Tab-separated table of C-alpha atoms in Angstrom:
chain	number	residue	atom	x	y	z
A	1	MET	CA	-134.392	16.032	-100.082
A	2	SER	CA	-131.470	13.575	-100.016
A	3	ASP	CA	-132.185	12.728	-96.377
A	4	ASP	CA	-135.856	12.264	-97.198
A	5	THR	CA	-134.979	9.840	-100.002
A	6	LYS	CA	-132.645	7.893	-97.741
A	7	ALA	CA	-135.343	7.603	-95.075
A	8	LEU	CA	-137.856	6.473	-97.699
A	9	VAL	CA	-135.519	3.786	-99.068
A	10	ARG	CA	-134.780	2.633	-95.534
A	11	SER	CA	-138.420	2.385	-94.427
A	12	THR	CA	-139.408	0.660	-97.668
A	13	ALA	CA	-136.622	-1.909	-97.322
A	14	LEU	CA	-137.537	-2.753	-93.732
A	15	ARG	CA	-141.190	-3.181	-94.683
A	16	LEU	CA	-140.303	-5.451	-97.582
A	17	PHE	CA	-137.941	-7.481	-95.387
A	18	ARG	CA	-140.865	-8.135	-93.023
A	19	GLU	CA	-143.322	-8.881	-95.809
A	20	ARG	CA	-141.190	-10.804	-98.314
A	21	GLY	CA	-137.988	-11.820	-96.552
A	22	TYR	CA	-134.377	-11.029	-97.406
A	23	ALA	CA	-133.964	-13.114	-100.567
A	24	ALA	CA	-137.065	-11.758	-102.309
A	25	THR	CA	-136.259	-8.142	-101.459
A	26	THR	CA	-133.866	-6.920	-104.133
A	27	MET	CA	-132.442	-3.417	-104.375
A	28	ARG	CA	-134.434	-2.998	-107.593
A	29	ALA	CA	-137.643	-4.009	-105.811
A	30	ILE	CA	-136.913	-1.603	-102.977
A	31	ALA	CA	-136.302	1.241	-105.425
A	32	GLN	CA	-139.459	0.484	-107.410
A	33	GLU	CA	-141.592	0.281	-104.272
A	34	ALA	CA	-140.116	3.556	-102.989
A	35	GLY	CA	-140.576	5.247	-106.368
A	36	VAL	CA	-136.900	6.128	-106.829
A	37	ALA	CA	-134.228	5.127	-109.326
A	38	THR	CA	-132.256	1.977	-108.471
A	39	GLY	CA	-129.045	4.007	-108.686
A	40	ASN	CA	-130.484	6.414	-106.139
A	41	ALA	CA	-131.099	3.548	-103.718
A	42	TYR	CA	-127.504	2.379	-104.182
A	43	TYR	CA	-126.290	5.936	-103.615
A	44	HIS	CA	-127.656	5.840	-100.059
A	45	PHE	CA	-127.010	2.162	-99.285
A	46	ALA	CA	-124.090	0.351	-100.900
A	47	SER	CA	-125.837	-3.033	-100.802
A	48	LYS	CA	-128.782	-4.926	-99.407
A	49	ASP	CA	-126.537	-6.101	-96.568
A	50	HIS	CA	-126.119	-2.483	-95.494
A	51	LEU	CA	-129.882	-2.181	-95.266
A	52	VAL	CA	-129.851	-5.165	-92.905
A	53	GLN	CA	-127.858	-2.890	-90.594
A	54	GLU	CA	-130.888	-0.613	-90.486
A	55	LEU	CA	-132.999	-3.604	-89.477
A	56	TYR	CA	-130.549	-4.359	-86.660
A	57	LEU	CA	-130.707	-0.752	-85.485
A	58	ASP	CA	-134.515	-0.757	-85.453
A	59	VAL	CA	-134.596	-4.007	-83.484
A	60	ASN	CA	-131.929	-2.806	-81.062
A	61	ARG	CA	-133.737	0.466	-80.453
A	62	GLU	CA	-136.965	-1.371	-79.715
A	63	GLN	CA	-135.159	-3.770	-77.394
A	64	THR	CA	-133.412	-0.877	-75.648
A	65	VAL	CA	-136.681	0.889	-74.832
A	66	ALA	CA	-138.276	-2.289	-73.455
A	67	ALA	CA	-135.115	-3.383	-71.630
A	68	ARG	CA	-134.655	-0.044	-69.877
A	69	ALA	CA	-138.173	-0.294	-68.514
A	70	VAL	CA	-137.176	-3.653	-67.019
A	71	LEU	CA	-133.845	-2.397	-65.694
A	72	ALA	CA	-135.490	0.613	-64.061
A	73	ARG	CA	-137.227	-1.791	-61.680
A	74	GLY	CA	-133.876	-2.962	-60.286
A	75	GLY	CA	-133.324	-6.554	-59.229
A	76	ASP	CA	-130.623	-9.169	-59.335
A	77	LEU	CA	-128.583	-10.154	-62.375
A	78	ALA	CA	-130.808	-13.098	-63.289
A	79	THR	CA	-134.036	-11.063	-63.201
A	80	ARG	CA	-132.525	-8.267	-65.253
A	81	LEU	CA	-130.989	-10.679	-67.768
A	82	ARG	CA	-134.292	-12.480	-68.226
A	83	GLY	CA	-136.034	-9.186	-69.005
A	84	VAL	CA	-133.399	-8.001	-71.481
A	85	LEU	CA	-133.304	-11.304	-73.383
A	86	LEU	CA	-137.085	-11.478	-73.599
A	87	ALA	CA	-137.136	-7.881	-74.860
A	88	GLY	CA	-134.740	-8.924	-77.630
A	89	VAL	CA	-136.919	-11.849	-78.700
A	90	ASP	CA	-139.985	-9.604	-78.723
A	91	ALA	CA	-138.208	-6.974	-80.837
A	92	PHE	CA	-137.262	-9.545	-83.498
A	93	GLU	CA	-140.725	-11.122	-83.586
A	94	GLY	CA	-141.861	-9.512	-86.840
A	95	TYR	CA	-138.956	-11.102	-88.719
A	96	HIS	CA	-139.240	-14.674	-87.451
A	97	ALA	CA	-140.658	-16.113	-90.669
A	98	PHE	CA	-137.500	-15.050	-92.500
A	99	GLY	CA	-134.987	-15.377	-89.655
A	100	GLY	CA	-133.109	-18.199	-91.347
A	101	GLU	CA	-132.401	-15.977	-94.364
A	102	PHE	CA	-130.872	-13.270	-92.212
A	103	ILE	CA	-128.706	-15.803	-90.350
A	104	THR	CA	-127.451	-17.194	-93.677
A	105	VAL	CA	-126.436	-13.703	-94.744
A	106	ALA	CA	-124.929	-12.807	-91.358
A	107	ILE	CA	-122.586	-15.812	-91.217
A	108	ARG	CA	-121.234	-15.317	-94.732
A	109	PRO	CA	-117.510	-14.415	-94.481
A	110	GLY	CA	-116.974	-10.696	-94.996
A	111	SER	CA	-120.688	-9.884	-94.873
A	112	ALA	CA	-121.598	-6.376	-93.790
A	113	ALA	CA	-124.601	-7.981	-92.087
A	114	SER	CA	-122.441	-9.960	-89.662
A	115	PRO	CA	-122.981	-8.821	-86.055
A	116	PHE	CA	-119.162	-8.729	-85.759
A	117	SER	CA	-118.546	-6.560	-88.857
A	118	ALA	CA	-117.330	-2.968	-88.839
A	119	GLU	CA	-120.631	-1.984	-90.454
A	120	SER	CA	-122.488	-3.445	-87.463
A	121	SER	CA	-120.529	-1.418	-84.918
A	122	GLU	CA	-123.351	1.000	-84.104
A	123	SER	CA	-125.947	-1.706	-83.453
A	124	ARG	CA	-123.387	-3.868	-81.626
A	125	GLN	CA	-122.383	-1.002	-79.337
A	126	MET	CA	-126.020	-0.149	-78.661
A	127	SER	CA	-126.788	-3.738	-77.712
A	128	GLN	CA	-123.702	-4.131	-75.546
A	129	ALA	CA	-124.526	-0.856	-73.772
A	130	ILE	CA	-127.776	-2.396	-72.526
A	131	PHE	CA	-125.870	-5.329	-71.078
A	132	ARG	CA	-123.471	-2.865	-69.463
A	133	GLU	CA	-126.440	-1.155	-67.778
A	134	LEU	CA	-127.757	-4.575	-66.782
A	135	VAL	CA	-124.480	-5.530	-65.087
A	136	ASP	CA	-123.745	-2.148	-63.490
A	137	GLY	CA	-127.156	-1.889	-61.851
A	138	ALA	CA	-127.526	-5.462	-60.600
A	139	THR	CA	-128.108	-6.055	-56.872
A	140	PRO	CA	-126.102	-7.612	-55.335
A	141	ALA	CA	-123.213	-6.144	-57.294
A	142	VAL	CA	-121.450	-8.312	-59.847
A	143	PRO	CA	-117.948	-9.330	-58.653
A	144	SER	CA	-115.403	-6.751	-59.812
A	145	VAL	CA	-113.327	-9.378	-61.611
A	146	LEU	CA	-116.231	-10.028	-63.991
A	147	ARG	CA	-117.686	-6.556	-64.301
A	148	ASP	CA	-115.672	-5.383	-67.302
A	149	GLU	CA	-116.043	-8.499	-69.444
A	150	LEU	CA	-119.513	-9.723	-68.499
A	151	PRO	CA	-121.534	-7.330	-70.728
A	152	GLU	CA	-119.801	-8.662	-73.847
A	153	LEU	CA	-120.229	-12.255	-72.688
A	154	LEU	CA	-123.948	-11.648	-72.137
A	155	TRP	CA	-124.222	-10.071	-75.589
A	156	LEU	CA	-122.632	-13.209	-77.059
A	157	ALA	CA	-125.139	-15.286	-75.084
A	158	GLN	CA	-127.926	-13.241	-76.660
A	159	LEU	CA	-126.578	-14.093	-80.130
A	160	GLY	CA	-126.838	-17.766	-79.189
A	161	VAL	CA	-130.397	-17.306	-77.952
A	162	THR	CA	-131.289	-15.490	-81.183
A	163	LEU	CA	-129.907	-18.359	-83.260
A	164	PHE	CA	-132.026	-20.812	-81.235
A	165	TRP	CA	-135.052	-18.546	-81.732
A	166	VAL	CA	-134.578	-18.474	-85.515
A	167	TYR	CA	-135.013	-22.241	-85.713
A	168	ASP	CA	-137.674	-22.482	-82.995
A	169	SER	CA	-140.908	-23.557	-84.679
A	170	SER	CA	-142.913	-23.910	-81.460
A	171	PRO	CA	-146.025	-21.680	-81.157
A	172	GLY	CA	-144.930	-18.161	-80.257
A	173	GLN	CA	-141.366	-19.524	-79.989
A	174	ARG	CA	-142.300	-20.965	-76.599
A	175	ARG	CA	-139.151	-23.085	-76.407
A	176	THR	CA	-136.948	-20.005	-76.728
A	177	ARG	CA	-138.777	-18.357	-73.855
A	178	THR	CA	-138.367	-21.530	-71.811
A	179	LEU	CA	-134.644	-21.457	-72.612
A	180	ILE	CA	-134.383	-17.851	-71.396
A	181	GLU	CA	-136.279	-18.675	-68.213
A	182	GLY	CA	-133.738	-21.428	-67.570
A	183	ILE	CA	-130.441	-19.825	-68.522
A	184	ALA	CA	-130.980	-16.452	-66.810
A	185	PRO	CA	-130.969	-17.892	-63.266
A	186	LEU	CA	-128.195	-20.321	-64.230
A	187	ILE	CA	-125.943	-17.467	-65.360
A	188	GLY	CA	-126.873	-15.488	-62.279
A	189	ARG	CA	-125.904	-18.428	-60.078
A	190	LEU	CA	-122.575	-18.932	-61.867
A	191	VAL	CA	-121.724	-15.249	-61.475
A	192	ARG	CA	-122.461	-15.415	-57.747
A	193	LEU	CA	-120.376	-18.574	-57.385
A	194	SER	CA	-117.421	-16.912	-59.109
A	195	ARG	CA	-116.746	-15.199	-55.793
A	196	LEU	CA	-115.731	-18.542	-54.310
A	197	PRO	CA	-111.999	-19.323	-54.381
A	198	VAL	CA	-112.661	-22.773	-55.850
A	199	LEU	CA	-114.225	-21.217	-58.977
A	200	ARG	CA	-112.091	-18.099	-59.212
A	201	GLY	CA	-109.467	-19.889	-61.307
A	202	ALA	CA	-112.075	-21.108	-63.812
A	203	ALA	CA	-113.516	-17.604	-64.108
A	204	ASP	CA	-110.042	-16.192	-64.734
A	205	ASP	CA	-109.462	-18.804	-67.452
A	206	VAL	CA	-112.714	-17.832	-69.219
A	207	LEU	CA	-111.822	-14.142	-69.085
A	208	ALA	CA	-108.322	-14.824	-70.394
A	209	LEU	CA	-109.802	-16.767	-73.316
A	210	VAL	CA	-112.188	-13.916	-74.152
A	211	ARG	CA	-109.326	-11.417	-74.147
A	212	ALA	CA	-107.178	-13.670	-76.337
A	213	VAL	CA	-109.939	-14.166	-78.906
A	214	ARG	CA	-110.700	-10.446	-78.966
A	215	ALA	CA	-107.042	-9.462	-79.521
């Protein structure tokens, strides 16, 4: 019964997020809509921010299914990256009207809804795993010097694309799709060029910076 209640609170919250947005969806409103006591809702989810984690997981699962269909077709890094980024935009589509609210919550210091928070670890790992599959299966192979770090860098690039998408008011977020069509081949080209001695030093500097920031 407890698991059933948790699932009900979760599904109700995600529906209300889509219909009303983050700000208008209070824990009390979620509980009332689900037909449970407010304290019961808090028992399963410590705060509304923790329910945003469930939104992230839903979106990441949807992106993963669509992205794996793209990755199964093979291809070079640029083609695979384009497909994965577009799958992410498509998965978030139902929340676009309220995207700015979620960004405001996510960037708040200490927020459980931050993509970098401990609470976000499951969704973050799921998302980064897709980029790992993207890199590992690319043809031609990604240079070994970049192979370990590139999935995380591509995940960070996706966060940037998502931020652009949130504020993209063009019909169907056309400008975001144009951005993806442009940056995917650009990244693919830069990765190929990293094999050249003249750019190897720059690539090493980028990787060293990533490791320093992560430490």
